[in-house]
PDB file of C-alpha atoms in Angstrom:
ATOM      1  CA  UNK A  52       8.823  10.152   4.096  1.00 84.00           C
ATOM      2  CA  UNK A  53       6.561   6.992   4.480  1.00 86.00           C
ATOM      3  CA  UNK A  54       7.571   3.838   2.828  1.00 88.00           C
ATOM      4  CA  UNK A  55       5.339   0.405   2.313  1.00 89.00           C
ATOM      5  CA  UNK A  56       5.751  -2.194   5.166  1.00 91.00           C
ATOM      6  CA  UNK A  57       3.185  -4.814   5.026  1.00 93.00           C
ATOM      7  CA  UNK A  58      -0.409  -5.775   3.923  1.00 93.00           C
ATOM      8  CA  UNK A  59      -2.704  -8.108   5.188  1.00 95.00           C
ATOM      9  CA  UNK A  60      -4.182  -9.268   1.964  1.00 96.00           C
ATOM     10  CA  UNK A  61      -4.120  -8.488  -1.685  1.00 96.00           C
ATOM     11  CA  UNK A  62      -6.785  -9.977  -4.150  1.00 96.00           C
ATOM     12  CA  UNK A  63      -6.217  -9.407  -8.006  1.00 95.00           C
ATOM     13  CA  UNK A  64      -9.116 -10.189  -9.925  1.00 93.00           C
ATOM     14  CA  UNK A  65      -8.658 -10.211 -13.795  1.00 83.00           C
ATOM     15  CA  UNK A  66      -6.557  -8.040 -16.399  1.00 89.00           C
ATOM     16  CA  UNK A  67      -6.431  -4.284 -15.987  1.00 92.00           C
ATOM     17  CA  UNK A  68      -7.908  -2.154 -18.466  1.00 94.00           C
ATOM     18  CA  UNK A  69      -6.316   0.907 -19.709  1.00 94.00           C
ATOM     19  CA  UNK A  70      -8.641   3.283 -17.807  1.00 96.00           C
ATOM     20  CA  UNK A  71      -8.732   2.725 -13.851  1.00 96.00           C
ATOM     21  CA  UNK A  72     -10.411   4.315 -10.907  1.00 97.00           C
ATOM     22  CA  UNK A  73      -8.806   3.862  -7.174  1.00 97.00           C
ATOM     23  CA  UNK A  74     -10.357   4.307  -3.757  1.00 96.00           C
ATOM     24  CA  UNK A  75      -8.374   4.770  -0.501  1.00 95.00           C
ATOM     25  CA  UNK A  76      -9.490   4.592   3.087  1.00 96.00           C
ATOM     26  CA  UNK A  77      -7.337   5.627   5.657  1.00 93.00           C
ATOM     27  CA  UNK A  78      -7.892   3.106   8.426  1.00 89.00           C
ATOM     28  CA  UNK A  79      -5.371   4.031  11.701  1.00 82.00           C
ATOM     29  CA  UNK A  80      -3.868   7.548  10.720  1.00 79.00           C
ATOM     30  CA  UNK A  81      -0.827   8.139  13.263  1.00 85.00           C
ATOM     31  CA  UNK A  82       2.403  10.082  12.739  1.00 86.00           C
ATOM     32  CA  UNK A  83       4.408   7.053  12.802  1.00 90.00           C
ATOM     33  CA  UNK A  84       2.065   4.249  10.743  1.00 91.00           C
ATOM     34  CA  UNK A  85      -0.593   4.677   8.518  1.00 91.00           C
ATOM     35  CA  UNK A  86      -2.801   1.876   7.282  1.00 94.00           C
ATOM     36  CA  UNK A  87      -4.864   1.822   3.997  1.00 95.00           C
ATOM     37  CA  UNK A  88      -7.901  -0.490   2.225  1.00 96.00           C
ATOM     38  CA  UNK A  89      -7.196   0.460  -1.588  1.00 96.00           C
ATOM     39  CA  UNK A  90      -9.548  -0.486  -4.062  1.00 97.00           C
ATOM     40  CA  UNK A  91      -9.171  -0.140  -8.001  1.00 97.00           C
ATOM     41  CA  UNK A  92     -11.712  -0.630 -10.397  1.00 96.00           C
ATOM     42  CA  UNK A  93     -12.712  -0.743 -13.758  1.00 96.00           C
ATOM     43  CA  UNK A  94     -15.332   2.073 -14.980  1.00 95.00           C
ATOM     44  CA  UNK A  95     -18.190   0.087 -14.174  1.00 95.00           C
ATOM     45  CA  UNK A  96     -17.152   0.012 -10.717  1.00 94.00           C
ATOM     46  CA  UNK A  97     -16.060  -3.681 -10.579  1.00 95.00           C
ATOM     47  CA  UNK A  98     -12.851  -4.217  -8.121  1.00 96.00           C
ATOM     48  CA  UNK A  99     -10.004  -5.530 -10.148  1.00 96.00           C
ATOM     49  CA  UNK A 100      -7.493  -5.396  -7.058  1.00 97.00           C
ATOM     50  CA  UNK A 101      -8.029  -4.894  -3.614  1.00 97.00           C
ATOM     51  CA  UNK A 102      -5.354  -4.239  -0.863  1.00 96.00           C
ATOM     52  CA  UNK A 103      -6.693  -4.787   2.989  1.00 96.00           C
ATOM     53  CA  UNK A 104      -4.499  -2.687   5.434  1.00 94.00           C
ATOM     54  CA  UNK A 105      -1.813  -2.021   3.135  1.00 94.00           C
ATOM     55  CA  UNK A 106       0.678  -0.366   5.976  1.00 94.00           C
ATOM     56  CA  UNK A 107       3.168   2.655   5.419  1.00 92.00           C
ATOM     57  CA  UNK A 108       5.961   3.435   8.172  1.00 91.00           C
ATOM     58  CA  UNK A 109       7.366   7.120   8.605  1.00 90.00           C
ATOM     59  CA  UNK A 110      11.393   6.772   7.991  1.00 88.00           C
ATOM     60  CA  UNK A 111      13.869   9.138   8.294  1.00 84.00           C
ATOM     61  CA  UNK A 112      14.772  10.512   4.740  1.00 81.00           C
ATOM     62  CA  UNK A 113      18.431  10.841   5.862  1.00 81.00           C
ATOM     63  CA  UNK A 114      18.489   6.715   6.691  1.00 74.00           C
ATOM     64  CA  UNK A 115      17.000   5.619   3.412  1.00 71.00           C
ATOM     65  CA  UNK A 116      19.593   3.797   1.661  1.00 69.00           C
ATOM     66  CA  UNK A 117      22.091   3.416   4.503  1.00 63.00           C
ATOM     67  CA  UNK A 118      22.912  -0.273   5.442  1.00 60.00           C
ATOM     68  CA  UNK A 119      24.278  -1.311   8.477  1.00 62.00           C
ATOM     69  CA  UNK A 120      25.715  -4.688   7.098  1.00 56.00           C
ATOM     70  CA  UNK A 121      29.443  -4.817   6.845  1.00 58.00           C
ATOM     71  CA  UNK A 122      31.235  -4.332   3.669  1.00 60.00           C
ATOM     72  CA  UNK A 123      32.817  -7.378   1.900  1.00 62.00           C
ATOM     73  CA  UNK A 124      36.112  -6.939   0.055  1.00 59.00           C
TER      74      UNK A 124
END
């Protein structure tokens, strides 16, 4: 299971139309961390949303939802 962790930069340029296309390029694949550059475009190819270095980190599915904070009564 991979969860989003961070991104270097995001740019949003205008409203999103009903029909979109996306392009993702993996920057540094590894078993523990993967970073992507992602572009969302309209039908003409104009980039409307761009993420630079969107990072996903691998986590243990059993650990998702667990907390280490003490319960408050």
